């Protein structure tokens, strides 16, 4: 009898080991919650979220704490104020928070003069029946609800970056199929230049000369996307970014778009994304990931599938995804760069960073 018991135990242990190797990284004990996952090695942001959720905060509140920490630290210069100037030299904020229990979403986009993007997004979710507020009216709302502002979101670093870009004839940029009337614009559609004054333009058209990856990278086009599973097993996600460097004013990327930069459903799990938001938002990759997991895919397969759908249409795109299911199993996938994401769960003494190769 003792031999049988030992044999069963060994077989069971082997099965658990095989499960770990096949399905990804999982908190295998009964205390698998809470869990915090974030794009990139934003360690202090994950620690802030962990402190909150480990002390009994809800998943939503922990996400806000984590993303707020990243905004205050100006992670990589791509989150919070002081980074990613647009063509006019101004920094604006995109942010989103989503509750996987109620499926409520609050978001702000192209928000000016208010540095607290993720807190503004939560206010939209808490105090309006809307999902997304944009531009200066998002700023007015956020200030009216008690957030500090108006504030100049530029910094000496962002203005220096913008000045050098202007000196380089405003290259690279996000225009295509246009003719600049001066070295930095204004731009006109090349098919229509000359129609209004009866002349033929001698300026050089701007087309698809550079691949998108030439001006999309870790330090100029990034997002914190975070998922938290709290002690009750409830899931929330949040994102915050100051968008693409030298973007056309008014541009909104994937950051405040539910299903693109992040998505959560208590019944299934969550996803976070980062990279070329203009491309990725056309595919709603995080919605795809969660729905794939709903249909039985493991996180690793779901993440790879979502990335491959984009890569088939846009082979030069740069982006990455993390996926986590409701059991705490997590994985990542990427294309065009090496991706890292950060995790903290009860089995860890501190944040652990996972590296994913393209």
Coordinates of C-alpha atoms in Angstrom, one line a residue:
X1 CA 0.0 0.0 0.0
X2 CA 2.8 2.4 0.9
X3 CA 4.5 1.7 -2.5
X4 CA 1.2 2.4 -4.3
X5 CA 0.8 5.7 -2.5
X6 CA 4.4 6.8 -3.2
X7 CA 4.0 5.8 -6.9
X8 CA 0.7 7.8 -7.2
X9 CA 2.4 10.8 -5.6
X10 CA 5.3 10.6 -7.9
X11 CA 3.0 10.4 -11.0
X12 CA 1.0 13.3 -9.7
X13 CA 4.1 15.4 -9.2
X14 CA 5.3 14.5 -12.7
X15 CA 2.0 15.6 -14.1
X16 CA 2.2 18.9 -12.3
X17 CA 5.7 19.5 -13.7
X18 CA 4.6 18.6 -17.3
X19 CA 1.6 21.0 -16.9
X20 CA 4.0 23.8 -15.9
X21 CA 6.3 23.2 -18.9
X22 CA 3.4 23.0 -21.4
X23 CA 1.1 25.7 -20.3
X24 CA 3.4 28.4 -19.1
X25 CA 4.1 29.9 -15.7
X26 CA 1.4 29.2 -13.0
X27 CA 1.0 29.8 -9.3
X28 CA 0.3 26.2 -8.5
X29 CA -0.5 26.4 -4.8
X30 CA -3.9 27.3 -3.4
X31 CA -2.7 30.8 -2.6
X32 CA -2.3 31.8 -6.2
X33 CA -3.9 35.2 -5.7
X34 CA -3.2 38.1 -5.8
X35 CA -1.2 38.4 -9.0
X36 CA 0.2 41.6 -10.8
X37 CA 1.5 41.5 -14.4
X38 CA 2.8 44.5 -16.3
X39 CA 4.5 45.2 -19.6
X40 CA 8.3 45.8 -19.4
X41 CA 10.5 45.8 -16.3
X42 CA 8.5 48.6 -14.6
X43 CA 9.4 47.2 -11.2
X44 CA 8.3 50.0 -9.0
X45 CA 4.9 50.2 -10.7
X46 CA 4.4 46.4 -10.1
X47 CA 5.6 46.8 -6.5
X48 CA 3.1 49.7 -5.9
X49 CA 0.3 47.6 -7.3
X50 CA 1.4 44.6 -5.3
X51 CA 1.4 46.5 -2.0
X52 CA -2.1 47.7 -2.7
X53 CA -3.6 44.4 -3.7
X54 CA -1.7 42.5 -1.0
X55 CA -3.2 44.9 1.6
X56 CA -6.7 44.0 0.4
X57 CA -7.3 46.7 -2.3
X58 CA -9.6 45.8 -5.2
X59 CA -8.0 44.9 -8.5
X60 CA -9.2 48.2 -10.0
X61 CA -7.6 50.2 -7.2
X62 CA -4.4 48.2 -7.4
X63 CA -4.1 48.8 -11.1
X64 CA -4.6 52.6 -10.6
X65 CA -1.9 52.5 -7.9
X66 CA 0.5 50.7 -10.1
X67 CA 0.0 52.8 -13.2
X68 CA 0.0 56.0 -11.2
X69 CA 3.5 55.0 -9.8
X70 CA 4.7 54.7 -13.4
X71 CA 3.2 58.0 -14.4
X72 CA 5.0 59.7 -11.5
X73 CA 8.3 58.0 -12.3
X74 CA 7.9 58.8 -16.0
X75 CA 8.7 55.2 -16.9
X76 CA 11.1 55.1 -19.9
X77 CA 9.9 58.7 -20.7
X78 CA 6.9 57.1 -22.4
X79 CA 4.4 57.1 -19.5
X80 CA 3.1 60.2 -17.7
X81 CA 4.2 63.8 -18.2
X82 CA 7.5 65.1 -19.7
X83 CA 7.9 62.7 -22.6
X84 CA 6.9 61.9 -26.2
X85 CA 6.3 65.4 -27.6
X86 CA 3.9 65.6 -30.6
X87 CA 4.7 67.7 -33.7
X88 CA 4.0 70.9 -31.8
X89 CA 6.2 69.9 -28.9
X90 CA 3.3 69.1 -26.6
X91 CA 2.9 66.0 -24.4
X92 CA -0.6 64.6 -24.0
X93 CA -1.9 61.6 -22.1
X94 CA -3.9 58.4 -23.0
X95 CA -5.1 56.1 -20.3
X96 CA -7.7 53.3 -19.6
X97 CA -9.0 51.3 -16.7
X98 CA -11.3 48.3 -17.1
X99 CA -13.2 46.3 -14.4
X100 CA -13.4 42.6 -15.4
X101 CA -16.3 42.0 -13.1
X102 CA -18.7 44.6 -14.4
X103 CA -17.0 45.2 -17.8
X104 CA -17.1 48.9 -17.1
X105 CA -14.4 51.0 -18.8
X106 CA -13.1 54.5 -18.2
X107 CA -10.6 56.1 -20.5
X108 CA -9.1 59.5 -21.6
X109 CA -7.3 60.3 -24.8
X110 CA -5.2 63.1 -26.1
X111 CA -5.7 64.7 -22.6
X112 CA -3.9 68.0 -22.2
X113 CA -2.7 69.8 -19.0
X114 CA -3.5 66.9 -16.6
X115 CA -0.7 64.5 -15.6
X116 CA -2.8 61.9 -13.8
X117 CA -4.0 59.8 -16.7
X118 CA -5.0 56.6 -15.0
X119 CA -6.8 58.5 -12.2
X120 CA -8.7 60.5 -14.8
X121 CA -9.7 57.3 -16.5
X122 CA -11.1 55.9 -13.2
X123 CA -13.1 59.1 -12.7
X124 CA -14.7 58.6 -16.1
X125 CA -15.7 55.1 -15.1
X126 CA -16.9 56.1 -11.6
X127 CA -18.7 59.3 -12.3
X128 CA -20.0 59.2 -15.9
X129 CA -22.0 56.8 -18.1
X130 CA -19.5 57.3 -20.8
X131 CA -16.4 55.1 -21.7
X132 CA -14.0 57.6 -23.3
X133 CA -13.4 61.4 -23.0
X134 CA -10.9 63.2 -25.2
X135 CA -8.8 66.2 -25.7
X136 CA -9.2 69.4 -23.7
X137 CA -12.7 68.5 -22.6
X138 CA -11.2 65.4 -20.9
X139 CA -8.9 67.8 -19.0
X140 CA -11.8 70.1 -18.0
X141 CA -13.6 67.0 -16.6
X142 CA -10.6 65.7 -14.7
X143 CA -9.9 69.1 -13.1
X144 CA -13.5 69.5 -12.2
X145 CA -13.4 66.2 -10.4
X146 CA -10.5 67.3 -8.3
X147 CA -7.3 66.3 -10.1
X148 CA -4.6 68.9 -10.2
X149 CA -4.3 71.1 -13.3
X150 CA -3.9 72.8 -15.6
X151 CA -0.2 71.8 -15.8
X152 CA 2.4 72.1 -18.5
X153 CA 3.1 68.4 -19.3
X154 CA 6.3 69.2 -21.2
X155 CA 9.8 68.9 -19.7
X156 CA 13.2 70.1 -20.6
X157 CA 14.0 66.7 -21.9
X158 CA 10.9 66.5 -24.1
X159 CA 11.5 70.0 -25.5
X160 CA 15.2 69.2 -26.2
X161 CA 14.1 66.1 -28.1
X162 CA 11.5 68.1 -30.0
X163 CA 14.1 70.9 -30.9
X164 CA 16.5 68.3 -32.3
X165 CA 13.7 66.7 -34.3
X166 CA 12.8 70.1 -35.8
X167 CA 16.5 70.7 -36.7
X168 CA 16.4 67.3 -38.5
X169 CA 13.6 68.6 -40.9
X170 CA 11.0 67.0 -38.7
X171 CA 12.1 63.5 -39.6
X172 CA 11.0 60.8 -38.9
X173 CA 7.3 61.5 -38.8
X174 CA 4.0 59.8 -39.3
X175 CA 2.9 61.5 -42.6
X176 CA 2.6 59.7 -45.9
X177 CA 1.6 60.6 -49.5
X178 CA 2.0 64.3 -48.8
X179 CA 4.1 67.3 -49.8
X180 CA 5.5 69.6 -47.2
X181 CA 5.1 73.3 -48.1
X182 CA 8.0 74.0 -45.9
X183 CA 10.6 71.6 -44.4
X184 CA 8.3 70.8 -41.4
X185 CA 5.0 71.4 -43.1
X186 CA 2.2 72.3 -43.3
X187 CA 1.5 69.2 -45.5
X188 CA -0.8 68.8 -48.4
X189 CA -2.0 65.7 -50.1
X190 CA 0.4 65.4 -53.0
X191 CA -2.5 64.7 -55.5
X192 CA -4.0 68.1 -54.7
X193 CA -0.9 70.3 -54.5
X194 CA -1.0 72.8 -57.4
X195 CA -4.7 72.5 -58.0
X196 CA -5.5 75.6 -56.0
X197 CA -2.9 77.9 -57.5
X198 CA -2.6 76.4 -60.9
X199 CA 1.1 75.6 -60.4
X200 CA 3.1 72.4 -60.3
X201 CA 4.9 71.8 -57.0
X202 CA 8.6 71.3 -57.0
X203 CA 8.7 70.0 -53.5
X204 CA 9.6 66.4 -52.7
X205 CA 6.7 64.2 -51.7
X206 CA 6.8 62.3 -48.5
X207 CA 5.8 58.7 -49.0
X208 CA 6.3 55.4 -47.3
X209 CA 10.1 55.9 -47.4
X210 CA 10.8 54.5 -44.0
X211 CA 9.3 51.4 -42.5
X212 CA 7.2 52.1 -39.4
X213 CA 9.7 50.2 -37.2
X214 CA 12.3 53.0 -37.9
X215 CA 10.4 55.3 -35.5
X216 CA 8.7 52.8 -33.3
X217 CA 10.7 51.5 -30.4
X218 CA 11.1 50.9 -26.7
X219 CA 11.9 54.5 -25.8
X220 CA 9.6 56.4 -28.1
X221 CA 6.5 54.4 -28.4
X222 CA 5.6 52.4 -25.3
X223 CA 2.8 51.8 -22.8
X224 CA 2.5 50.4 -19.3
X225 CA -0.3 47.9 -19.5
X226 CA -1.1 46.2 -16.2
X227 CA -3.4 43.4 -15.1
X228 CA -4.2 42.6 -11.5
X229 CA -6.1 39.6 -10.0
X230 CA -7.0 40.5 -6.4
X231 CA -7.5 38.3 -3.4
X232 CA -11.1 37.6 -4.4
X233 CA -10.0 36.5 -7.8
X234 CA -11.4 39.5 -9.5
X235 CA -9.5 40.9 -12.5
X236 CA -8.9 44.5 -13.7
X237 CA -6.5 46.0 -16.3
X238 CA -5.2 49.5 -16.9
X239 CA -2.9 51.3 -19.4
X240 CA -1.2 54.7 -19.5
X241 CA 1.0 56.3 -22.1
X242 CA 2.0 59.6 -23.5
X243 CA 1.8 58.1 -27.0
X244 CA 4.1 58.0 -30.0
X245 CA 6.9 60.5 -30.1
X246 CA 6.4 63.2 -32.8
X247 CA 2.8 62.1 -33.4
X248 CA 0.5 64.3 -35.4
X249 CA -1.4 66.4 -32.9
X250 CA -4.8 64.8 -32.1
X251 CA -3.5 61.3 -32.7
X252 CA -5.0 58.6 -30.4
X253 CA -3.3 55.2 -30.2
X254 CA -4.3 51.9 -28.7
X255 CA -3.8 53.0 -25.1
X256 CA -7.3 54.1 -24.3
X257 CA -9.0 51.5 -26.5
X258 CA -10.6 48.6 -24.7
X259 CA -9.7 45.3 -26.3
X260 CA -6.6 46.7 -27.9
X261 CA -4.1 47.9 -25.2
X262 CA -5.8 45.7 -22.6
X263 CA -8.9 43.7 -21.8
X264 CA -10.2 41.8 -18.8
X265 CA -13.0 39.4 -18.1
X266 CA -13.4 37.8 -14.7
X267 CA -14.7 34.6 -16.2
X268 CA -11.6 34.1 -18.4
X269 CA -8.5 36.3 -17.7
X270 CA -6.8 39.4 -19.0
X271 CA -4.3 40.7 -21.6
X272 CA -2.0 43.7 -21.9
X273 CA -0.3 45.0 -25.1
X274 CA 2.4 47.4 -26.1
X275 CA 4.0 48.5 -29.3
X276 CA 2.8 50.2 -32.5
X277 CA -0.7 51.1 -31.4
X278 CA -1.7 52.5 -34.8
X279 CA -1.3 49.0 -36.2
X280 CA -2.3 46.9 -33.2
X281 CA -5.6 48.7 -32.6
X282 CA -6.9 47.6 -36.0
X283 CA -6.9 44.0 -34.7
X284 CA -8.1 44.4 -31.0
X285 CA -5.4 41.9 -30.0
X286 CA -6.3 41.8 -26.3
X287 CA -9.9 41.1 -27.0
X288 CA -8.7 38.3 -29.3
X289 CA -6.5 36.9 -26.6
X290 CA -9.3 36.8 -24.0
X291 CA -11.7 35.3 -26.4
X292 CA -9.2 32.6 -27.5
X293 CA -8.7 31.7 -23.8
X294 CA -12.4 31.5 -23.4
X295 CA -12.5 28.9 -26.1
X296 CA -9.8 26.9 -24.4
X297 CA -6.5 28.2 -25.6
X298 CA -3.7 28.4 -23.0
X299 CA -2.3 31.9 -22.5
X300 CA 0.9 31.2 -24.5
X301 CA -1.0 30.0 -27.5
X302 CA -3.5 32.8 -27.3
X303 CA -0.8 35.4 -27.2
X304 CA 1.1 33.9 -30.1
X305 CA -2.1 33.6 -32.2
X306 CA -3.0 37.3 -31.7
X307 CA 0.5 38.5 -32.6
X308 CA 0.6 36.3 -35.7
X309 CA -2.7 37.7 -37.0
X310 CA -1.1 41.1 -37.0
X311 CA 2.2 40.0 -38.4
X312 CA 0.6 38.2 -41.4
X313 CA -0.8 41.6 -42.5
X314 CA 2.0 43.9 -41.3
X315 CA 5.3 41.9 -41.3
X316 CA 7.3 45.0 -40.1
X317 CA 5.1 45.9 -37.2
X318 CA 6.6 46.0 -33.7
X319 CA 4.6 44.9 -30.7
X320 CA 4.1 42.5 -27.8
X321 CA 1.4 41.0 -25.6
X322 CA 1.1 39.3 -22.2
X323 CA -1.8 37.0 -21.3
X324 CA -3.0 35.7 -18.0
X325 CA -5.9 33.4 -17.3
X326 CA -8.1 33.3 -14.2
X327 CA -5.9 30.6 -12.7
X328 CA -2.9 32.9 -12.8
X329 CA -1.1 31.2 -15.7
X330 CA 0.7 33.8 -17.7
X331 CA 2.7 34.0 -20.9
X332 CA 3.9 36.5 -23.5
X333 CA 4.5 36.9 -27.3
X334 CA 6.1 39.5 -29.4
X335 CA 7.1 40.5 -32.9
X336 CA 9.9 42.8 -34.1
X337 CA 11.6 43.2 -30.7
X338 CA 12.5 41.3 -27.6
X339 CA 9.8 41.8 -25.0
X340 CA 10.0 41.7 -21.2
X341 CA 7.1 41.6 -18.8
X342 CA 7.0 41.7 -15.0
X343 CA 5.1 39.5 -12.5
X344 CA 4.5 39.4 -8.8
X345 CA 2.5 36.7 -7.0
X346 CA 2.5 35.0 -3.5
X347 CA 5.2 32.6 -4.5
X348 CA 7.7 35.4 -5.2
X349 CA 9.8 37.4 -2.8
X350 CA 9.9 40.3 -5.3
X351 CA 9.0 41.1 -8.9
X352 CA 10.2 38.7 -11.5
X353 CA 10.9 39.8 -15.1
X354 CA 10.3 37.3 -17.9
X355 CA 12.0 37.7 -21.3
X356 CA 10.1 36.8 -24.5
X357 CA 12.0 36.4 -27.8
X358 CA 10.3 37.2 -31.2

